[in-house]
Short mmCIF file of C-alpha atoms and ligand atoms in Angstrom, two decimals:
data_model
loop_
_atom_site.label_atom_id
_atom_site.label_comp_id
_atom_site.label_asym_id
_atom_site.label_seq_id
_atom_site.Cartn_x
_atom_site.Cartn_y
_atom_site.Cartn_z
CA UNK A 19 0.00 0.00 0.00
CA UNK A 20 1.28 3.53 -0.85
CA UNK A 21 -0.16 6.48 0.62
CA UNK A 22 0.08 10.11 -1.22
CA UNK A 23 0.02 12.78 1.24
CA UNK A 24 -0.43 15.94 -0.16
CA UNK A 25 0.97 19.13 1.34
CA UNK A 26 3.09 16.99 3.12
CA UNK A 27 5.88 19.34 3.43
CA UNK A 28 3.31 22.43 5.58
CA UNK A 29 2.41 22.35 9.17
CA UNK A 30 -0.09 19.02 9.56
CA UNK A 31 1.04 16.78 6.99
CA UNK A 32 4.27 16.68 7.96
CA UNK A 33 4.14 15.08 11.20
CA UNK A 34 1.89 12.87 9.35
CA UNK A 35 4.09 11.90 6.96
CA UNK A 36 6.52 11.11 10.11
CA UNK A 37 3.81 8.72 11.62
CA UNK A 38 2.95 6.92 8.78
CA UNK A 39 7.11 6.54 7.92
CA UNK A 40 7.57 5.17 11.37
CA UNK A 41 4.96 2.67 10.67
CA UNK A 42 7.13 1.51 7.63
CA UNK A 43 4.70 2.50 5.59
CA UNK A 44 5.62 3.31 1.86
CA UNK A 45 4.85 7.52 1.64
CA UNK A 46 4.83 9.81 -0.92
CA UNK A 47 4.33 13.22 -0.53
CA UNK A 48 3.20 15.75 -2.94
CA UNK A 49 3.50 19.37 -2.10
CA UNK A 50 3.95 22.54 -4.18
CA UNK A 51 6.38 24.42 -1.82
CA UNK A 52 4.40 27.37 -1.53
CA UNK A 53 5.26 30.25 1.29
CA UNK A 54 4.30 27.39 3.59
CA UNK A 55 5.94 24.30 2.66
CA UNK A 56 9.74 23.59 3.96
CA UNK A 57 11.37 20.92 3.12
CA UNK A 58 12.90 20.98 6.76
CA UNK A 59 9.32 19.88 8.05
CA UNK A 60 10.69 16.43 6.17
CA UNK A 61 14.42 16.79 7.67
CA UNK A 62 13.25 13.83 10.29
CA UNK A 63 12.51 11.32 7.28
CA UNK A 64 15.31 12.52 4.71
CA UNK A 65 18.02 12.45 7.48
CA UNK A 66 17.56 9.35 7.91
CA UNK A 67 18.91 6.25 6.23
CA UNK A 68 16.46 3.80 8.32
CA UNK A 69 13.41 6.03 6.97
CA UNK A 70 14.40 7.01 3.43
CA UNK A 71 13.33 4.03 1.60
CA UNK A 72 10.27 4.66 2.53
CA UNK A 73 9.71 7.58 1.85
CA UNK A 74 9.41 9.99 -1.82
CA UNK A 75 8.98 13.74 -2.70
CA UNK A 76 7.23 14.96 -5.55
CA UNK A 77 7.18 18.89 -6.36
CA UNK A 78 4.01 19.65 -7.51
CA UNK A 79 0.18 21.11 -7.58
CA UNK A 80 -2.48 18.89 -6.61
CA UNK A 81 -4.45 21.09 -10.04
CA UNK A 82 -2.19 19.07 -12.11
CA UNK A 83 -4.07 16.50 -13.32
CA UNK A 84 -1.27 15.31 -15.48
CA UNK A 85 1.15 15.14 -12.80
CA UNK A 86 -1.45 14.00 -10.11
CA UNK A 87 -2.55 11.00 -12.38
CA UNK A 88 1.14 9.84 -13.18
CA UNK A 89 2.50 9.90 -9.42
CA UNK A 90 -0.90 7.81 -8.70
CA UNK A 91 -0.36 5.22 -11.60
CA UNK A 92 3.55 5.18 -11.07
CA UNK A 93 3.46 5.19 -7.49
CA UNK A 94 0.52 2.62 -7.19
CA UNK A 95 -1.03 4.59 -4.94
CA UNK A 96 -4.15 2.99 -2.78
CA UNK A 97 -4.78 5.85 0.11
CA UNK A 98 -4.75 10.05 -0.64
CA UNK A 99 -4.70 11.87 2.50
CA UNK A 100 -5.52 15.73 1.42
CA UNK A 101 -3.66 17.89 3.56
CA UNK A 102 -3.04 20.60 0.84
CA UNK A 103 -4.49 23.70 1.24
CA UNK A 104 -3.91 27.53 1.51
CA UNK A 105 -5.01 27.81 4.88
CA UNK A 106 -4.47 31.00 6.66
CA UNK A 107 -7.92 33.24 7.26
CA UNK A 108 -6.08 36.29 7.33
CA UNK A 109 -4.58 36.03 3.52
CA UNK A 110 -7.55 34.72 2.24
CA UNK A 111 -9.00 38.00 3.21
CA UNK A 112 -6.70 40.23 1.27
CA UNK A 113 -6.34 37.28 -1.78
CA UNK A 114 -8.88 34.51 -2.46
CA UNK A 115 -7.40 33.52 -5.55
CA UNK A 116 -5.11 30.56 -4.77
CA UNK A 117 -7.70 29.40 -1.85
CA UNK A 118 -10.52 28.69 -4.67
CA UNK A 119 -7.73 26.50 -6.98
CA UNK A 120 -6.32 24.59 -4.41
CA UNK A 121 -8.42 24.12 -1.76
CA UNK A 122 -11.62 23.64 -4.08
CA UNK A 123 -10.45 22.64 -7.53
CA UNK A 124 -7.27 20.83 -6.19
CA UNK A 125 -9.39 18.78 -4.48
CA UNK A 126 -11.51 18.14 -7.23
CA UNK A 127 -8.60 16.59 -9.55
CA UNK A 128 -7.69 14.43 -6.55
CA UNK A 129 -11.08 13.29 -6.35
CA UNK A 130 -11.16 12.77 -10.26
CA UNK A 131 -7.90 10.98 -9.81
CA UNK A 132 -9.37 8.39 -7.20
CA UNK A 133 -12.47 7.83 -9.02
CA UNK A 134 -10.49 7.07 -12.31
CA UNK A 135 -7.56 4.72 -10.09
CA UNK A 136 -9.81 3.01 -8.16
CA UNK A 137 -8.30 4.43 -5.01
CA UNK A 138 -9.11 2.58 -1.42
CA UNK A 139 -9.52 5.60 0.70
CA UNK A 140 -9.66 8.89 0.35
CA UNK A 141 -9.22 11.25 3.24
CA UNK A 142 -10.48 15.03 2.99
CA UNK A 143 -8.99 17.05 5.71
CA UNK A 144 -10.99 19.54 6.41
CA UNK A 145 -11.45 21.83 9.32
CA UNK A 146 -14.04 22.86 12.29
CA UNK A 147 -14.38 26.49 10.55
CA UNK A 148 -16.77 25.20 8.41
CA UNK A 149 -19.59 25.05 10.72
CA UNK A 150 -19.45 28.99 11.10
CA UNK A 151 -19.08 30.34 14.79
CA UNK A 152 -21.61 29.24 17.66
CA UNK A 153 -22.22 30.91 20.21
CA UNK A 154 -23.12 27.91 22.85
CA UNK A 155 -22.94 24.36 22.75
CA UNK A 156 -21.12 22.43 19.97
CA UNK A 157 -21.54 21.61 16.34
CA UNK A 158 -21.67 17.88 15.31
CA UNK A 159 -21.17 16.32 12.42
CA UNK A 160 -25.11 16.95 10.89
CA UNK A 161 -24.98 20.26 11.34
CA UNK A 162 -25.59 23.03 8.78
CA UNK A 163 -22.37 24.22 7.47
CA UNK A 164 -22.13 28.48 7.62
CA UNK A 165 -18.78 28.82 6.70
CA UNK A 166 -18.29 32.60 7.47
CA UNK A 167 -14.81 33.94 5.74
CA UNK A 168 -13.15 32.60 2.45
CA UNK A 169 -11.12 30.06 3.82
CA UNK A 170 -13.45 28.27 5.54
CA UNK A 171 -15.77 28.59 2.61
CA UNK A 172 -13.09 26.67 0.54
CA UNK A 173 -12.61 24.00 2.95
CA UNK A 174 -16.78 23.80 2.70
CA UNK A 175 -16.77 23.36 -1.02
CA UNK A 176 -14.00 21.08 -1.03
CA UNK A 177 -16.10 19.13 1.15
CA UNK A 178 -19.28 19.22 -1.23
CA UNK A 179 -17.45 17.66 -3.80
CA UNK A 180 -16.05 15.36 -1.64
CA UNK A 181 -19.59 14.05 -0.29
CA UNK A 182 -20.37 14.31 -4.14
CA UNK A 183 -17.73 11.74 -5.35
CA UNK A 184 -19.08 9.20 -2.54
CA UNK A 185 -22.16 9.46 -3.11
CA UNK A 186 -22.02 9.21 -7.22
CA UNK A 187 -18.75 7.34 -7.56
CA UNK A 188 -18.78 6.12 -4.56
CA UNK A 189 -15.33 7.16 -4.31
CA UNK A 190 -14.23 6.10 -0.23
CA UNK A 191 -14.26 9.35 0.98
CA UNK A 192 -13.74 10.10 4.55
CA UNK A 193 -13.82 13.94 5.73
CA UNK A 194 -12.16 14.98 8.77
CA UNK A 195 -12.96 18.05 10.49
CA UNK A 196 -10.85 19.19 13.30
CA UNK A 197 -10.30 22.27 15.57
CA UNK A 198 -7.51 24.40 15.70
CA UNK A 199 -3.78 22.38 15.63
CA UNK A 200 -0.84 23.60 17.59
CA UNK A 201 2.53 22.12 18.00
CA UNK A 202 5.94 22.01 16.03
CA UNK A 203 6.69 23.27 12.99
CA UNK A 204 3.46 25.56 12.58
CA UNK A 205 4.29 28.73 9.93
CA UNK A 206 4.72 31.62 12.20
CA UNK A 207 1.76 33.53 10.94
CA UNK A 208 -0.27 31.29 12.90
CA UNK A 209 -1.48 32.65 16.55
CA UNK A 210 0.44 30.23 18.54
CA UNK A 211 3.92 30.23 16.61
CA UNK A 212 3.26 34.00 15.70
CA UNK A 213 2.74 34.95 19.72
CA UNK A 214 5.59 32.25 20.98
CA UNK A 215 8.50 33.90 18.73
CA UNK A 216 7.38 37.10 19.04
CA UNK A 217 7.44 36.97 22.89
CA UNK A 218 10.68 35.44 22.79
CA UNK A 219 12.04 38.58 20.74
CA UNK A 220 10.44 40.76 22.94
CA UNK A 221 8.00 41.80 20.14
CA UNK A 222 4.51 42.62 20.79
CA UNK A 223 1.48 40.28 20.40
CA UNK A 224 -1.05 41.55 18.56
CA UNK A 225 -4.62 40.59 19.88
CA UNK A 226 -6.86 40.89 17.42
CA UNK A 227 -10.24 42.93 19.18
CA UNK A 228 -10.84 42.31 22.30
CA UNK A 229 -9.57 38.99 22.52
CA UNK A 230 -12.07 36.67 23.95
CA UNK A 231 -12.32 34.62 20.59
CA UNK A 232 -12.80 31.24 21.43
CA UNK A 233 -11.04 28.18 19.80
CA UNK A 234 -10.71 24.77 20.84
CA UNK A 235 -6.53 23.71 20.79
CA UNK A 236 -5.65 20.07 19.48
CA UNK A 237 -1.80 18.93 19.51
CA UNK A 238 -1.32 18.37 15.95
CA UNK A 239 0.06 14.86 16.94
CA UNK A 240 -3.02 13.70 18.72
CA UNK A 241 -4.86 14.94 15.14
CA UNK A 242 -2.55 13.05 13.07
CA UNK A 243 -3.33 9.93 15.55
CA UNK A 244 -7.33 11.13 14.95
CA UNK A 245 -7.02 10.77 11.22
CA UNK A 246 -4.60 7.79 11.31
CA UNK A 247 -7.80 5.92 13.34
CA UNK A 248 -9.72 7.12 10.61
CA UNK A 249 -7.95 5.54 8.16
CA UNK A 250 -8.44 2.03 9.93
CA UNK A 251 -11.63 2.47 11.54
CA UNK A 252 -13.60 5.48 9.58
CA UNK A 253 -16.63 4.65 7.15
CA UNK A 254 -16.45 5.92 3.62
CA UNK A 255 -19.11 8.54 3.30
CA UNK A 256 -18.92 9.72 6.83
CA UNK A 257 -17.79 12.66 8.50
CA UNK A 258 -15.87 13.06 12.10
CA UNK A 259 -15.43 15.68 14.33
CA UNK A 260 -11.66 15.95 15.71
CA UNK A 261 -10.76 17.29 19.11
CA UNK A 262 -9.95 17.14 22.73
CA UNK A 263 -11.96 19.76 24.16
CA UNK A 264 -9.58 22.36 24.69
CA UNK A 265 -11.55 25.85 24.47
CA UNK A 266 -9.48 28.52 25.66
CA UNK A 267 -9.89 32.40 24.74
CA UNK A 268 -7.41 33.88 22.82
CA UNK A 269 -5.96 36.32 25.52
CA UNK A 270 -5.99 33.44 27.73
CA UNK A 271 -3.45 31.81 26.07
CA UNK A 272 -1.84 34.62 25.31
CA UNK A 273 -1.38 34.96 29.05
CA UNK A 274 -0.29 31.33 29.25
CA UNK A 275 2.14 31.98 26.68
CA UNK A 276 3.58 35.17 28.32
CA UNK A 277 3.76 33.37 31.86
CA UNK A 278 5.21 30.46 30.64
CA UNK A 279 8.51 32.43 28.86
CA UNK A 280 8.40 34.81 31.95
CA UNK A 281 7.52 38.07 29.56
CA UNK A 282 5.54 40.84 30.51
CA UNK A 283 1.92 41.47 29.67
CA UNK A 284 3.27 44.61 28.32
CA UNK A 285 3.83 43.20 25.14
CA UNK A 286 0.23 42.39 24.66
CA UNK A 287 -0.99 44.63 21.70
CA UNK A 288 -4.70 45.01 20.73
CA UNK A 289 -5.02 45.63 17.64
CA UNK A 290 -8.16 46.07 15.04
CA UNK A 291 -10.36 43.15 14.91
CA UNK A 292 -9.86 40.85 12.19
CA UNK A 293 -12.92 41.87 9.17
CA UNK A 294 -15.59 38.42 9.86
CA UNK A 295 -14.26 37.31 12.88
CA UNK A 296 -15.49 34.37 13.93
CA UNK A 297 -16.58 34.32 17.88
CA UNK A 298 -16.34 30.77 18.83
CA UNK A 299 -15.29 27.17 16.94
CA UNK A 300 -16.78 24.60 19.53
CA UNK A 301 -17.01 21.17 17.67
CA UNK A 302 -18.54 17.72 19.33
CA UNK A 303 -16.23 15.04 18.67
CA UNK A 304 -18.35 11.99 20.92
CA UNK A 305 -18.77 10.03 17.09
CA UNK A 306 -14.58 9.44 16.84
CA UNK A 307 -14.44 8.96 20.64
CA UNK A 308 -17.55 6.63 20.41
CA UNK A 309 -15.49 4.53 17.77
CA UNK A 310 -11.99 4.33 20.13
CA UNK A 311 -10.03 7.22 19.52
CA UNK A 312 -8.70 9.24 22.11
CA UNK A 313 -5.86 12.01 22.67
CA UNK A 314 -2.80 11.24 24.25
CA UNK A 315 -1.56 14.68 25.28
CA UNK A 316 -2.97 17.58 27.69
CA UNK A 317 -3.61 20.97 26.83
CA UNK A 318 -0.59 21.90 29.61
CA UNK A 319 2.02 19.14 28.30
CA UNK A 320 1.90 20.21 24.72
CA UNK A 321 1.74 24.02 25.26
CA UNK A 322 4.98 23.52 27.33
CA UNK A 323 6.45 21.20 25.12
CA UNK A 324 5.60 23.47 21.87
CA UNK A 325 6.81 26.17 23.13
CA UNK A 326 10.24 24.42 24.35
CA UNK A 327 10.72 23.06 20.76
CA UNK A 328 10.09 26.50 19.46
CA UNK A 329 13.17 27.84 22.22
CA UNK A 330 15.47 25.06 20.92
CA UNK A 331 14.59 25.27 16.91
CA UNK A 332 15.05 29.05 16.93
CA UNK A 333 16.89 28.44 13.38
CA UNK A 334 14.03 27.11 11.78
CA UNK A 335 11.56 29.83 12.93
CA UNK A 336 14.20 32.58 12.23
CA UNK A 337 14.89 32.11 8.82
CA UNK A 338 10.99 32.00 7.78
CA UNK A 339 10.52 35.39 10.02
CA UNK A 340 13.21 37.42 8.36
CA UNK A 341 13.14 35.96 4.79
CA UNK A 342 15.98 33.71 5.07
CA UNK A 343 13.59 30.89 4.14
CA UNK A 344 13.05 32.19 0.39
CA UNK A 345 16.86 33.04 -0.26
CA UNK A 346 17.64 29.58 1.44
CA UNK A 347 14.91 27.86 -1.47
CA UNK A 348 16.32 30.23 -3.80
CA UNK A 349 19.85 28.80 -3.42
CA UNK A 350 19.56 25.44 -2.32
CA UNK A 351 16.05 24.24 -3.57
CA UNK A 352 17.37 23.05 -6.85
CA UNK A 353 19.78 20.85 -5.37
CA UNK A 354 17.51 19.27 -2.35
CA UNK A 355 14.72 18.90 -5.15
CA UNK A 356 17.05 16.67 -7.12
CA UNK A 357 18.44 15.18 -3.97
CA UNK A 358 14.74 14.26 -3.40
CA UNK A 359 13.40 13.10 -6.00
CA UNK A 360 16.22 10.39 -6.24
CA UNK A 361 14.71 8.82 -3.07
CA UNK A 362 12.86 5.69 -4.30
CA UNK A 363 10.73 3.84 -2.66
CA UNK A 364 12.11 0.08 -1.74
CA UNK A 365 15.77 1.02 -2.97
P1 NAD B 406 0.09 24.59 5.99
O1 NAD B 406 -0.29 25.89 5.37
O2 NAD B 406 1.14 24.54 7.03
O3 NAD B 406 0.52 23.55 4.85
C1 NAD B 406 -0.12 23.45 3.62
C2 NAD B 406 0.81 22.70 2.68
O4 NAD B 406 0.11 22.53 1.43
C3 NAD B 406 2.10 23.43 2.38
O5 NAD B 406 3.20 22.54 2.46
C4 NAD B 406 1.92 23.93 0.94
O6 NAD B 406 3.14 24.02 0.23
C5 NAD B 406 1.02 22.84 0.38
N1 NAD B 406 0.23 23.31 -0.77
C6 NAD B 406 -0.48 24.46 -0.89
N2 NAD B 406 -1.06 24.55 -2.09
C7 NAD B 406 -0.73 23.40 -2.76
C8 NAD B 406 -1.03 22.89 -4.05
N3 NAD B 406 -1.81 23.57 -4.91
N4 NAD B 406 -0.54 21.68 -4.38
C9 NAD B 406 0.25 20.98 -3.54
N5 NAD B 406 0.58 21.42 -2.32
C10 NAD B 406 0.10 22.62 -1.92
O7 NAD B 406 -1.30 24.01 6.51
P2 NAD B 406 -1.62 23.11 7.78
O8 NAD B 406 -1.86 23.99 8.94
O9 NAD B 406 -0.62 22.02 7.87
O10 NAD B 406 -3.02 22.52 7.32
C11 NAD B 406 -3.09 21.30 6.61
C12 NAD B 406 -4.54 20.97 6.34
O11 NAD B 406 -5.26 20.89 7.57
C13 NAD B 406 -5.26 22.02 5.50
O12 NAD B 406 -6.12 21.36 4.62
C14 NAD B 406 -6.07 22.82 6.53
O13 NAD B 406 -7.22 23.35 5.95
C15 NAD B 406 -6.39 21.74 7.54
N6 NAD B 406 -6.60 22.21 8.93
C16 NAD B 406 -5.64 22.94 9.55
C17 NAD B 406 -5.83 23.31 10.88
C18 NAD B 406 -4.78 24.08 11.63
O14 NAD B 406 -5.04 24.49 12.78
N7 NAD B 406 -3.60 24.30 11.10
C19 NAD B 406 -7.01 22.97 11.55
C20 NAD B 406 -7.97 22.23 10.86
C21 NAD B 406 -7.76 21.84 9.55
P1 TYD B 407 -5.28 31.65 13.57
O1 TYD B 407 -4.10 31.00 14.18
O2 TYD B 407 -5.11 32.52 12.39
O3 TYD B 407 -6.33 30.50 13.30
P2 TYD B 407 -7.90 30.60 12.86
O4 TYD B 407 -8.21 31.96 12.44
O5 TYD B 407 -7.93 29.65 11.72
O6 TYD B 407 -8.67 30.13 14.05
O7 TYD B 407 -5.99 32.53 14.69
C1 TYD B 407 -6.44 31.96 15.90
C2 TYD B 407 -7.17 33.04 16.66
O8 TYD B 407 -6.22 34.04 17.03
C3 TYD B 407 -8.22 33.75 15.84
O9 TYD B 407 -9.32 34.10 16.70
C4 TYD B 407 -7.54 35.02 15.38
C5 TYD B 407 -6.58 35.32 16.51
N1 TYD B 407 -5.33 36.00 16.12
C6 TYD B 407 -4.94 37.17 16.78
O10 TYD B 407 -5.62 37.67 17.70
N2 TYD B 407 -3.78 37.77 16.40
C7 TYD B 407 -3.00 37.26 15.41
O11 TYD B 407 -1.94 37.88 15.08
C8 TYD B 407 -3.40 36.06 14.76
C9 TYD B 407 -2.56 35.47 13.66
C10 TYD B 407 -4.57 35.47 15.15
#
């Protein structure tokens, strides 16, 4: 069995890619290396010998059928796990554009893909911002989706034709919607990585409104577990809710964040309110848990233990906060692409 992950080189699939390579199962990743895919999110797997032949890199768009169809034939490939999105709210507010191709038709051509390959499963990641915001209680899985900003309204109509290709081509699709991720290796644009590095450069933080916005915090390992579970135990056609019930208000954990590097809440900056702001995500996830899964790791162990990895991987952060990161692709992408690419699987 070979499993495509794409976006495998961003935030998420990443430390999926890492699980599933542990497992000694045969990976390949397809990412497009946009502002928030690094290579160096794969440095685990490349680094080392034990892990390599398992393990391949394609550079690429999930739009391109051509290329899509050939890694899926060549590769055999039997699972798709679509990580591969543009994901941040805040620059699909300035710039829809690149949201629409790859989160909505990107995800199309996958699903065209599958349909055509007879692929086993097919897993849609998807997110909790599709339900819209609540203001009490939490959404499950039959609720209306109200996607309110144009990210989360990608991620919705991803999701459509997902549920489409099930129900017409009964392509296996399983959609997994989780709640906000945290943990290494999250682009610093993020509120968690953004808020951790600045703090440690004694920058300020800047709250966005008042800052009692509610989200519910997941370790991005105990997600990958979630849709690892999923892969094993999920029904094609079906949707699950992932999370550990973490809710926390955003000035909250900036406080956490602040007491926990010993900085002053001095550096705290509110600043104007994002344009759509969602209030609350609050997401029921009793159908997963009902099935088995659980999280391994509380809300206190892996805020301590992101923010120590973000204290001792200062390199990594640094380079993507003052451009580094682009001159360091410019350079030396050529030669780690071709480096890459030479990685079969089995050899
Ligand atoms: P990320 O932005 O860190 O990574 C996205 C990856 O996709 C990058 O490596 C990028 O290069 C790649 N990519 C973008 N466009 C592509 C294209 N056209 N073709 C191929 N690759 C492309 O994102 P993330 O935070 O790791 O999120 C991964 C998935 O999880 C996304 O689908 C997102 O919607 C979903 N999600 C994220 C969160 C979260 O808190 N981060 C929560 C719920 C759901
Ligand atoms: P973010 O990490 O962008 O995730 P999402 O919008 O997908 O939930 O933001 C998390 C919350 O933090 C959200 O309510 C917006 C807020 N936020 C700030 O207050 N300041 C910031 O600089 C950022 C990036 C986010």
């Amino acid at each position: 069995m070979t499993i495509l992950i794409t976006g495998g080189a961003g935030f998420i699939g990443s430390h999926f890619a890492r699980l599933k390579v542990k497992q000694q199962e045969k990976v390949v990743v397809l990412d497009k290396l946009t502002y928030a895919g690094n290579l160096e999110n794969l440095d685990e797997i490349t680094k080392d010998s034990n892990k390599l032949p398992y393990f391949k890199f394609h550079k690429g768009d999930i739009c391109n059928k051509h290329l899509v169809e050939k890694i899926v034939k060549e590769e055999d490939v039997s699972v798709i796990v679509n990580f591969a999105a543009d994901s941040h709210v805040d620059r699909s507010i300035m710039n829809a554009d690149s949201f629409i191709d790859t989160d909505v038709k990107g995800t199309y051509t996958l699903l065209e893909t599958a349909k055509e390959n007879n692929v086993k499963r097919f897993i849609q990641i998807s997110t909790d911002e599709v339900y819209g915001s609540i203001a009490s209680g939490s959404f499950k899985e039959s609720d209306v989706l109200y996607p309110r900003n144009p990210y989360s309204a990608s991620k919705a109509g991803a999701e459509m034709l997902a549920n489409a290709y099930w129900v017409t081509h009964k392509v296996p699709v399983i959609i997994a919607r989780s709640c906000n991720n945290y943990g290494p290796n999250q682009y610093p644009e993020k509120l968690l990585p953004l808020f951790i590095t600045n703090a440690m450069e004694d920058k300020e933080l800047p709250v966005y409104g008042d800052g009692k916005q509610i989200r519910d915090w997941l370790h991005v390992e105990d997600n990958c577990s979630a849709i690892d579970f999923l892969l094993e135990n999920g029904k094609p056609g079906e949707t699950y809710n992932i999370s550990a019930g973490n809710e926390c208000t955003n000035i909250e954990i900036t406080n956490l964040i602040l007491n926990e590097l010993k900085k002053p809440s001095s550096l705290i900056k509110h600043v104007k309110d994002r344009v759509g702001h969602d209030r609350r995500y609050s997401i029921d996830c009793s159908k997963i848990r009902s099935l088995g899964w659980e999280p391994n790791i509380t809300f206190e162990d892996g805020i301590k233990s992101t923010i120590k990895w973000y204290i001792t991987n200062k390199d990594w952060w640094n380079k993507i906060k003052t451009g580094e990161f682009l001159k360091y692709y410019g350079k030396q992408y050529e030669e780690r692409e071709t480096k890459l690419s030479s990685y079969c699987l089995g050899s």
